[in-house]
XYZ file of C-alpha atoms in Angstrom:
680
model
C 24.235 -7.835 24.113
C 20.590 -8.629 23.366
C 18.141 -9.402 26.172
C 17.502 -13.123 26.423
C 14.047 -14.618 25.927
C 12.536 -17.509 27.822
C 12.062 -20.649 25.740
C 9.176 -23.046 26.295
C 8.492 -26.595 25.135
C 5.430 -25.725 23.043
C 5.254 -27.677 19.778
C 2.732 -28.527 17.072
C 2.381 -31.600 14.933
C 1.731 -30.907 11.256
C 1.083 -34.040 9.240
C 3.572 -36.025 11.310
C 6.216 -33.283 11.555
C 6.896 -31.808 14.973
C 7.442 -28.041 14.844
C 8.663 -26.307 17.981
C 7.435 -22.812 18.830
C 9.440 -21.806 21.929
C 8.525 -18.104 21.768
C 4.776 -18.474 21.308
C 4.258 -16.596 24.552
C 5.275 -13.447 22.654
C 2.012 -13.706 20.705
C 0.182 -12.275 23.727
C 0.823 -8.516 23.551
C -0.912 -7.862 26.874
C 1.048 -10.276 29.036
C 3.475 -8.675 31.529
C 6.238 -10.983 30.274
C 5.812 -9.820 26.663
C 5.738 -6.158 27.679
C 8.837 -6.492 29.849
C 10.746 -8.318 27.116
C 9.708 -5.710 24.537
C 10.820 -2.882 26.815
C 14.221 -4.534 27.315
C 14.583 -4.960 23.555
C 13.720 -1.320 22.923
C 16.147 -0.178 25.610
C 19.005 -2.169 24.098
C 18.170 -0.928 20.604
C 17.878 2.677 21.792
C 21.266 2.430 23.499
C 22.814 1.246 20.227
C 21.227 4.041 18.166
C 22.136 6.769 20.627
C 25.806 5.787 20.404
C 25.926 6.159 16.599
C 27.986 9.166 15.574
C 26.052 9.621 12.326
C 22.615 9.727 13.918
C 22.286 13.358 15.023
C 23.730 14.712 11.790
C 21.490 12.484 9.664
C 18.393 13.518 11.642
C 19.197 17.179 11.115
C 19.721 16.689 7.385
C 16.599 14.535 7.028
C 14.493 17.130 8.827
C 15.797 19.777 6.451
C 15.216 17.492 3.445
C 11.573 16.956 4.412
C 10.920 20.612 5.201
C 9.343 21.552 1.879
C 5.654 22.115 1.103
C 3.825 19.234 -0.523
C 0.383 19.316 -2.122
C -1.694 16.374 -3.223
C -4.000 15.866 -6.187
C -6.702 18.582 -6.387
C -10.346 17.551 -6.637
C -12.956 20.065 -7.845
C -16.129 20.120 -5.750
C -18.614 22.977 -5.921
C -16.677 26.207 -6.289
C -13.445 24.912 -4.698
C -10.409 22.799 -5.406
C -9.734 20.492 -2.440
C -6.420 18.806 -1.672
C -4.191 17.539 1.135
C -1.220 19.745 1.988
C 1.766 19.516 4.297
C 3.757 22.705 4.832
C 6.825 20.568 5.437
C 7.096 19.153 8.935
C 3.465 18.935 9.997
C 2.748 15.529 11.487
C -0.296 14.995 9.265
C -1.346 16.547 5.953
C -4.035 19.216 6.297
C -7.168 19.069 4.147
C -7.467 22.430 2.387
C -9.312 24.257 -0.375
C -8.809 27.178 -2.734
C -11.045 28.862 -5.280
C -8.225 29.252 -7.800
C -5.116 27.119 -8.301
C -2.660 29.941 -7.783
C -0.324 31.116 -5.046
C -3.127 32.201 -2.714
C -3.114 30.870 0.838
C -5.323 27.756 1.106
C -8.254 27.703 3.496
C -8.030 24.934 6.086
C -11.004 22.577 6.020
C -9.796 19.906 8.479
C -6.495 19.952 10.348
C -5.963 16.551 11.983
C -2.982 17.986 13.845
C -5.461 19.913 15.998
C -7.303 16.703 16.878
C -4.382 14.945 18.545
C -1.258 16.582 20.020
C 0.750 13.439 19.247
C -0.038 13.729 15.547
C -1.317 10.149 15.303
C -4.825 10.958 14.032
C -4.955 10.740 10.236
C -7.576 11.477 7.580
C -7.862 8.230 5.634
C -10.869 8.859 3.357
C -13.006 11.743 2.081
C -16.294 11.863 0.158
C -18.272 14.949 -0.906
C -22.016 15.267 -1.212
C -23.118 16.014 -4.774
C -23.941 19.641 -3.968
C -20.490 20.112 -2.425
C -21.915 21.297 0.881
C -21.063 18.288 3.067
C -17.914 16.219 3.491
C -17.887 12.728 4.986
C -14.393 11.900 6.193
C -12.742 9.001 7.995
C -10.244 9.291 10.831
C -7.777 6.618 11.918
C -5.927 6.549 15.246
C -2.377 5.327 15.926
C -1.932 3.781 12.499
C -4.883 1.437 12.869
C -6.826 0.222 9.847
C -10.019 0.856 11.837
C -11.618 4.248 11.246
C -14.495 6.450 12.347
C -16.573 8.468 9.853
C -17.649 12.033 10.623
C -19.502 14.643 8.552
C -18.447 18.269 8.170
C -20.698 21.086 7.033
C -18.433 22.914 4.581
C -20.418 26.143 4.862
C -20.202 26.433 8.656
C -16.978 24.493 9.175
C -18.668 22.474 11.937
C -19.184 18.730 12.249
C -22.654 17.256 12.333
C -23.402 15.014 15.347
C -23.385 11.881 13.153
C -20.619 9.354 13.845
C -20.084 5.990 12.155
C -17.832 3.404 13.801
C -16.386 -0.100 13.204
C -15.294 0.621 9.639
C -12.194 -0.466 7.783
C -11.286 0.361 4.132
C -14.877 1.437 3.505
C -16.257 3.348 0.552
C -18.444 6.338 1.429
C -21.065 6.728 -1.295
C -23.584 9.561 -1.062
C -27.158 8.975 -2.167
C -28.360 10.841 -5.239
C -30.317 13.359 -3.140
C -27.520 13.803 -0.541
C -29.799 12.617 2.270
C -27.175 10.144 3.451
C -24.521 7.699 2.297
C -23.744 4.017 1.944
C -20.863 2.492 3.892
C -19.629 -0.909 4.984
C -18.802 -1.890 8.534
C -17.901 -4.832 10.732
C -19.678 -6.152 13.827
C -19.567 -4.135 17.011
C -16.873 -5.626 19.267
C -18.389 -8.015 21.769
C -21.294 -9.002 19.542
C -19.346 -11.797 17.821
C -16.429 -14.015 18.770
C -13.132 -12.063 18.869
C -11.781 -13.938 15.840
C -14.835 -12.791 13.826
C -14.630 -9.061 14.591
C -12.976 -8.612 11.189
C -15.544 -10.824 9.424
C -19.205 -10.401 8.518
C -18.771 -7.134 6.623
C -22.173 -5.556 5.895
C -23.391 -2.687 3.723
C -25.525 -0.020 5.396
C -27.318 3.203 4.487
C -26.850 6.067 6.917
C -29.333 8.958 6.777
C -28.186 12.323 8.074
C -29.161 12.969 11.684
C -29.815 9.294 12.349
C -28.054 7.263 15.029
C -25.862 4.518 13.622
C -27.872 1.813 15.373
C -30.851 2.826 13.212
C -28.986 2.637 9.880
C -30.637 0.439 7.267
C -28.959 -2.843 6.379
C -28.654 -2.933 2.591
C -26.656 -6.086 1.906
C -24.981 -8.938 3.766
C -23.743 -12.454 3.108
C -23.717 -14.324 6.431
C -23.158 -17.554 4.491
C -19.723 -16.261 3.384
C -18.386 -14.253 6.315
C -15.080 -13.258 4.673
C -16.689 -11.216 1.879
C -16.267 -7.434 1.879
C -18.460 -4.871 0.117
C -18.077 -1.495 -1.544
C -20.356 0.830 -3.496
C -20.281 3.473 -6.224
C -23.045 5.739 -7.480
C -22.960 6.381 -11.208
C -22.278 9.987 -12.265
C -25.837 10.335 -13.554
C -27.040 9.149 -10.105
C -29.260 6.513 -11.721
C -27.513 3.342 -10.590
C -25.937 2.017 -7.416
C -23.015 -0.340 -8.058
C -22.145 -3.030 -5.502
C -18.720 -4.685 -5.503
C -17.818 -7.738 -3.435
C -14.473 -9.443 -2.909
C -12.684 -11.688 -0.480
C -9.519 -10.575 1.292
C -6.575 -9.749 -0.929
C -7.670 -12.094 -3.694
C -7.403 -10.430 -7.107
C -11.011 -11.262 -7.955
C -14.290 -9.396 -7.501
C -17.963 -9.383 -8.452
C -20.111 -6.440 -9.587
C -23.874 -5.959 -9.183
C -26.230 -3.026 -9.776
C -29.677 -1.717 -8.987
C -31.588 1.550 -9.559
C -30.301 4.216 -7.161
C -33.806 5.348 -6.184
C -35.161 1.904 -5.356
C -34.827 -0.851 -2.790
C -34.827 -3.806 -5.153
C -32.403 -6.667 -5.345
C -28.976 -6.162 -6.866
C -28.696 -7.662 -10.340
C -25.471 -9.260 -11.583
C -23.314 -7.076 -13.802
C -20.073 -9.066 -13.757
C -20.666 -11.614 -11.044
C -18.946 -14.805 -12.185
C -16.092 -14.412 -9.696
C -13.600 -15.558 -12.328
C -11.465 -12.393 -12.343
C -11.168 -8.837 -11.096
C -13.786 -6.290 -12.205
C -14.168 -2.602 -11.336
C -16.621 0.049 -12.457
C -15.102 2.999 -14.368
C -18.191 4.946 -15.486
C -21.258 4.877 -17.653
C -23.102 6.646 -20.450
C -26.776 6.001 -19.829
C -27.162 2.192 -19.843
C -23.698 1.459 -21.237
C -21.268 0.626 -18.424
C -17.481 0.785 -18.785
C -15.574 -1.744 -16.678
C -11.957 -2.659 -16.078
C -11.224 -6.391 -15.930
C -8.418 -8.907 -16.212
C -10.829 -11.646 -17.297
C -9.084 -13.499 -20.123
C -6.681 -10.540 -20.110
C -3.960 -10.843 -17.420
C -2.636 -7.381 -18.345
C -6.088 -5.816 -18.078
C -8.564 -4.338 -20.523
C -11.604 -2.045 -20.639
C -14.952 -3.451 -21.713
C -18.451 -2.032 -22.248
C -21.533 -3.807 -20.903
C -24.996 -2.761 -22.107
C -27.659 -3.216 -19.432
C -30.151 -4.112 -22.168
C -27.988 -7.090 -23.209
C -25.680 -7.785 -20.264
C -24.738 -11.373 -21.135
C -21.003 -11.968 -21.357
C -21.345 -12.894 -25.020
C -22.406 -9.295 -25.721
C -19.556 -7.604 -23.853
C -17.530 -5.297 -26.076
C -13.775 -4.756 -25.823
C -13.108 -1.009 -25.843
C -9.408 -1.142 -25.000
C -8.288 -4.748 -25.574
C -5.420 -6.299 -23.653
C -1.973 -5.413 -24.912
C 1.653 -5.922 -23.923
C 1.648 -3.079 -21.387
C -0.298 -3.460 -18.160
C -3.431 -1.326 -17.911
C -2.745 0.198 -14.514
C -5.238 2.986 -13.815
C -8.334 3.984 -15.883
C -10.377 7.158 -15.345
C -13.519 8.258 -17.189
C -13.154 11.922 -18.159
C -16.543 12.821 -19.666
C -16.301 11.606 -23.279
C -12.732 10.356 -22.909
C -10.909 7.547 -21.117
C -7.685 8.560 -19.383
C -5.591 5.421 -18.993
C -2.290 4.976 -17.204
C -0.354 2.101 -18.743
C 2.654 0.397 -17.177
C 5.567 -0.866 -19.249
C 8.556 -2.361 -17.413
C 7.283 -0.890 -14.111
C 7.099 2.657 -15.545
C 3.909 4.594 -16.232
C 2.717 6.666 -19.167
C -0.680 8.222 -19.819
C -2.924 7.913 -22.859
C -6.237 9.585 -23.697
C -8.763 7.541 -25.697
C -12.252 8.107 -27.028
C -15.056 5.982 -25.616
C -14.797 3.877 -28.739
C -11.171 3.077 -27.909
C -9.366 5.309 -30.408
C -6.230 6.969 -29.078
C -6.762 10.729 -28.903
C -3.628 12.053 -27.188
C -0.546 11.178 -25.134
C 0.116 13.871 -22.528
C 3.869 14.624 -22.314
C 5.151 13.345 -18.974
C 8.635 12.299 -17.803
C 9.705 8.703 -18.484
C 10.631 7.117 -15.137
C 7.474 7.954 -13.177
C 4.564 6.555 -11.234
C 1.174 8.150 -11.879
C -0.318 8.286 -8.389
C -3.694 9.785 -9.167
C -6.091 11.299 -11.705
C -9.015 13.641 -11.089
C -11.325 15.363 -13.551
C -13.209 18.646 -13.461
C -16.187 18.150 -15.753
C -16.957 21.875 -16.057
C -13.505 23.009 -17.214
C -12.628 19.624 -18.746
C -9.323 19.689 -16.924
C -7.641 16.393 -16.052
C -5.317 16.649 -13.048
C -2.393 14.235 -12.887
C -0.149 13.582 -9.893
C 3.116 11.718 -10.369
C 6.414 11.006 -8.663
C 9.794 9.462 -9.441
C 12.938 8.369 -7.626
C 14.304 11.904 -8.156
C 11.157 14.006 -7.732
C 8.555 14.373 -4.942
C 4.870 14.406 -5.823
C 4.180 16.761 -8.722
C 0.783 17.856 -10.063
C 0.080 18.936 -13.656
C -3.117 19.710 -15.550
C -4.015 18.313 -18.975
C -6.562 20.443 -20.782
C -8.678 17.894 -22.595
C -9.837 20.109 -25.458
C -6.694 22.162 -25.998
C -4.492 19.067 -25.571
C -1.787 20.799 -23.593
C -0.355 20.579 -20.078
C 0.507 23.183 -17.498
C 2.044 22.902 -14.073
C -0.096 23.086 -10.967
C 2.317 22.147 -8.181
C 6.025 21.493 -8.573
C 7.534 20.040 -5.427
C 10.840 21.176 -4.000
C 13.643 19.209 -2.382
C 14.234 16.463 -4.946
C 17.439 15.338 -6.622
C 18.704 17.473 -9.506
C 18.604 15.403 -12.728
C 21.742 17.200 -13.898
C 23.722 15.260 -11.318
C 21.568 12.223 -10.588
C 19.886 9.564 -12.683
C 17.681 6.503 -12.614
C 18.564 3.722 -15.014
C 16.868 0.388 -15.558
C 18.603 -2.935 -16.011
C 17.292 -6.453 -16.657
C 19.047 -9.286 -14.858
C 18.535 -13.073 -15.052
C 16.941 -14.864 -12.104
C 17.924 -18.407 -11.138
C 15.553 -19.940 -13.716
C 16.634 -17.518 -16.455
C 13.633 -15.170 -16.202
C 14.567 -11.564 -16.937
C 13.706 -9.301 -14.006
C 13.809 -5.483 -14.189
C 15.593 -3.388 -11.596
C 15.876 0.381 -11.122
C 19.203 1.902 -10.041
C 19.221 5.503 -8.807
C 22.597 7.121 -8.183
C 24.895 10.021 -8.813
C 25.890 10.137 -12.468
C 29.574 10.084 -11.480
C 29.282 6.823 -9.496
C 31.456 4.168 -11.126
C 31.216 0.370 -11.098
C 34.342 -0.081 -8.990
C 32.981 -2.516 -6.393
C 33.076 -0.013 -3.521
C 29.600 1.529 -3.606
C 27.116 1.098 -0.761
C 23.888 -0.276 -2.217
C 20.433 -0.447 -0.664
C 18.355 -3.091 -2.469
C 14.592 -2.889 -1.927
C 11.906 -5.417 -2.852
C 8.355 -6.577 -2.176
C 7.216 -9.311 -4.570
C 3.615 -10.034 -3.680
C -0.108 -9.276 -3.730
C -0.034 -7.911 -7.288
C 1.626 -4.722 -5.964
C 4.065 -3.058 -8.358
C 7.287 -1.417 -7.172
C 7.217 1.619 -9.438
C 9.319 4.792 -8.992
C 8.689 6.838 -5.844
C 10.528 9.540 -3.945
C 11.852 9.229 -0.403
C 13.784 12.008 1.386
C 15.822 9.418 3.327
C 16.723 7.544 0.144
C 17.666 10.862 -1.469
C 20.181 11.517 1.316
C 21.593 8.000 0.925
C 22.074 8.665 -2.797
C 23.590 12.110 -2.168
C 26.125 10.430 0.112
C 27.285 8.124 -2.675
C 24.879 5.232 -2.273
C 22.973 3.414 -4.987
C 19.283 2.789 -4.353
C 18.118 -0.334 -6.197
C 14.521 -1.551 -6.569
C 13.940 -5.041 -7.999
C 10.575 -5.769 -9.667
C 10.129 -9.326 -8.458
C 7.582 -11.917 -9.456
C 4.541 -11.853 -7.205
C 4.097 -8.161 -8.001
C 1.910 -6.689 -10.704
C 4.612 -5.244 -12.965
C 3.703 -7.579 -15.827
C 0.090 -8.279 -14.982
C -1.684 -11.140 -13.287
C 0.572 -13.816 -14.801
C 3.621 -12.155 -13.166
C 1.688 -12.010 -9.906
C 0.675 -15.657 -9.952
C 4.234 -16.702 -10.808
C 5.201 -15.704 -7.260
C 2.352 -17.159 -5.209
C 1.596 -20.421 -3.375
C 4.110 -23.117 -4.328
C 6.026 -20.654 -6.522
C 6.894 -18.277 -3.657
C 10.497 -19.460 -3.637
C 10.876 -17.866 -7.080
C 10.391 -14.456 -5.458
C 13.297 -15.059 -3.088
C 15.438 -16.316 -5.954
C 14.598 -13.175 -7.957
C 15.761 -11.016 -5.040
C 18.888 -13.039 -4.326
C 19.744 -12.902 -8.033
C 19.426 -9.103 -7.928
C 22.028 -8.958 -5.164
C 24.298 -11.356 -7.031
C 24.004 -9.275 -10.210
C 24.974 -6.099 -8.344
C 28.076 -7.822 -6.972
C 29.018 -9.617 -10.199
C 28.724 -6.377 -12.189
C 31.020 -4.632 -9.735
C 28.521 -2.118 -8.435
C 29.148 -3.284 -4.891
C 30.420 -6.134 -2.703
C 28.542 -8.164 -0.078
C 29.926 -6.091 2.805
C 28.463 -2.983 1.164
C 25.097 -4.474 0.135
C 22.012 -3.917 2.320
C 18.519 -5.265 1.696
C 15.253 -3.788 2.896
C 11.567 -4.632 2.677
C 8.373 -4.214 4.682
C 5.298 -6.335 5.405
C 5.317 -8.977 2.633
C 8.695 -7.398 1.821
C 9.715 -8.173 5.409
C 8.910 -11.807 4.675
C 11.079 -11.438 1.567
C 14.192 -10.048 3.260
C 13.992 -12.368 6.271
C 13.692 -15.408 3.985
C 16.622 -14.163 1.883
C 18.645 -13.501 5.023
C 18.084 -17.107 6.046
C 18.969 -18.434 2.598
C 21.973 -16.215 1.740
C 23.383 -14.527 4.882
C 26.777 -14.268 3.169
C 25.417 -11.948 0.456
C 24.570 -8.964 2.651
C 26.308 -6.505 4.928
C 23.070 -5.315 6.533
C 19.374 -6.250 6.588
C 16.406 -3.980 7.345
C 13.313 -6.117 8.006
C 10.225 -3.921 8.501
C 6.881 -5.038 9.984
C 7.507 -8.546 8.614
C 5.368 -11.642 8.201
C 7.660 -14.427 9.484
C 5.520 -17.246 10.922
C 4.039 -18.858 7.823
C 2.501 -21.694 9.823
C 0.335 -19.483 12.055
C -0.077 -16.171 10.181
C -3.685 -16.962 9.248
C -4.689 -17.027 12.927
C -4.115 -13.318 13.564
C -6.255 -10.285 12.597
C -6.505 -10.102 8.781
C -3.967 -12.855 8.123
C -6.674 -15.223 6.917
C -7.150 -12.960 3.885
C -3.615 -13.735 2.724
C -4.299 -17.428 2.159
C -5.158 -16.555 -1.463
C -1.517 -15.497 -1.834
C 0.387 -18.016 0.293
C -1.934 -20.920 0.961
C -2.022 -22.205 4.549
C -1.174 -25.290 6.557
C -4.906 -26.048 6.584
C -4.737 -26.753 2.832
C -2.987 -30.074 3.319
C 0.433 -31.657 3.729
C 1.901 -30.300 0.486
C 0.929 -26.748 1.418
C 2.516 -27.266 4.841
C 5.746 -28.523 3.296
C 5.899 -25.529 0.945
C 5.366 -22.998 3.732
C 7.657 -24.765 6.210
C 10.458 -24.818 3.647
C 10.729 -21.010 3.510
C 8.944 -19.727 6.644
C 11.511 -17.270 8.042
C 10.819 -18.143 11.680
C 11.423 -21.841 11.062
C 14.563 -21.618 8.933
C 16.968 -19.684 11.131
C 20.294 -21.493 11.584
C 23.048 -21.016 14.149
C 25.805 -19.164 12.249
C 27.182 -15.708 11.574
C 24.430 -13.380 10.442
C 24.858 -9.887 8.987
C 23.823 -6.824 10.981
C 20.026 -6.916 11.143
C 17.412 -4.394 12.234
C 13.845 -5.685 12.626
C 11.062 -3.147 13.080
C 7.446 -3.412 14.201
C 4.769 -1.382 15.979
C 2.894 -2.236 19.150
C -0.569 -1.473 17.713
C -0.076 -2.937 14.232
C -3.441 -4.575 13.542
C -2.504 -5.792 10.051
C 0.746 -7.703 10.654
C 0.787 -8.352 14.391
C 4.092 -7.552 16.173
C 4.449 -11.188 17.272
C 5.907 -11.967 13.819
C 8.785 -9.541 14.335
C 9.281 -10.357 18.006
C 9.424 -14.150 17.593
C 11.784 -13.812 14.642
C 14.028 -11.373 16.534
C 14.245 -13.666 19.561
C 15.077 -16.636 17.315
C 17.695 -14.766 15.263
C 19.331 -13.236 18.328
C 19.742 -16.662 19.891
C 21.169 -18.073 16.646
C 23.670 -15.251 16.033
C 27.217 -16.635 16.215
C 28.894 -13.534 14.841
C 29.548 -10.132 16.361
C 27.074 -8.128 14.265
C 24.050 -6.633 16.024
C 20.563 -8.119 15.695
C 18.185 -5.419 16.896
C 14.445 -5.092 17.372
C 12.814 -1.660 17.186
C 9.200 -1.496 18.449
C 7.355 1.738 17.677
C 4.897 2.807 20.364
C 1.361 3.953 19.461
C 1.800 3.145 15.783
C 0.420 0.646 13.293
C 1.443 -0.889 10.005
C 2.378 2.496 8.566
C -0.990 4.058 7.702
C -1.018 7.725 8.703
C 2.291 7.616 10.555
C 3.135 11.181 11.691
C 6.116 13.034 10.253
C 7.868 13.194 13.626
C 7.751 9.406 13.969
C 8.849 8.939 10.340
C 11.881 11.175 10.914
C 12.871 9.243 14.047
C 12.320 5.861 12.379
C 14.216 6.727 9.196
C 17.007 8.330 11.213
C 17.431 5.087 13.147
C 17.309 2.918 10.020
C 19.696 4.957 7.908
C 22.194 5.718 10.675
C 22.258 1.930 11.232
C 22.952 1.463 7.510
C 25.611 4.178 7.474
C 27.391 2.509 10.386
C 27.252 -0.997 8.933
C 28.094 -0.061 5.332
C 30.840 2.378 6.286
C 29.236 5.481 4.768
C 30.890 8.788 5.722
C 33.201 6.994 8.152
């Protein structure tokens, strides 16, 4: 039995339509009533989990599955290779270094586990001085997007007294002489209205040994308070690049100025018509990525002596595959392309001629590239549904690969496989979907299936490894990932096809994926679960409302559910470039109201549903999950549980410690095992 929630008579009038909001009081996280209700919800949910017979066994197996060393992408700085490493069950990865990439024991540079006994302090950014002697690094607490920058002397192992606060998603760009760095920050709390504490981003220069209050303001745009700024220094240290963008909009502007001067920034690609990013330069020739007149992306060259758009040169023109990730590697361009949501890597000359194709597995995601200019080694990190993060080295001149770090604990490809299918959505559009399973699993209609989706913000759902998913697959389940419109799998056109008034297409893509799995006898509704987080939480809650008969279980993680008020909280205003908002007019209101999960719950039998959130989530506030849970619990006319799980001292997911991940995934998957009848 779920705890009841008090209903009020609060209502809004949108263009003549009255919309009731009886649980608005849950938007105040500090009120005693909200805290008491949340505690009662957590108690009821905890009681349910603790009674599950599968929980303790799953937790033990998951702990064992995660207990393997994992190393991240190495980056060569000075005489060392630096990387993040987790020995297996450490709450946070440790930042380490080695002189040689061999089996020698790494030297610890920063261990965030020593900074906080709860394991909720995470390293979220690193930046080396050019001489490799200093490291600027950012720390985040309790999953918050906010971070604090510190500086470590890599020769002494001690931190300098400098401390930079009020930053979020900032670049850290060292000056050419290593006397300081550029960073962006937001206003100090209390100096602006509370709703503007995440606005008015400004670019500053911090000089070593200087108090933050004395840092030099480099750039601001008070006339457009929602703009954010980032910087890059060219490899030759001659030019400072300034990028500006607004929220999550897939557009940006680039400017430049001499690195050793204080002059005005000059436009490089400043029309604001598309997305632009700096890749690298050779003297006064700049290489940029853009999707301007190229929805799948391309690489162009801009000569500072003739920077007009009419003189821009296509180096790698747009093609059918999506240009996903470019990296300048001295006199080569390393480019990760995406075809049907799968990555492959190509090496090109700076004139655009293909030079090599490093041999990599087929169903992978390339997570990162780094380049050591001295040895001309390109390091590549990748993952798949079967394999944890793996690192290989491509020797640019010898054109051969060797292994650097091969992760343990994955699924053996002799017994497991990922296949890709293409199914029709409601309007006939072909949508790709990955299916990962045991090779012996047959299409007999009895298989438990976990269907995952996101469908938004130009984010692509490419292959990735999860220990919890691996256990689900080992136990006979099929893990399915649908590449919905709204994502970036087929470029900007695919993204735009799932935004604003076309958002319903995303839900139809996801519903069609579930229907295809049932119609092709891979499963049945009672055995089909859906899961998604954040924008994916919006997805699964909307699909639950629209097709509750299609699912046996729903996992709705840190969801956005109130589409009429989302823009009023923290960074929600930045999402208006994806969804639109009620402030855009009556048609926008009608579109949002038609699918807003909170406003489309009906009294009927709903499948078993687990909604998750975190009490300090400063990206998607917990009110979305709490209001939706209260509404769905009241509307449940069946006997299936509708549970709310509220993580304490955690955020949207950034830097979540291993111990919390194990507990969270144990709860989620033991819930799925119970509802889908796995191992019963």
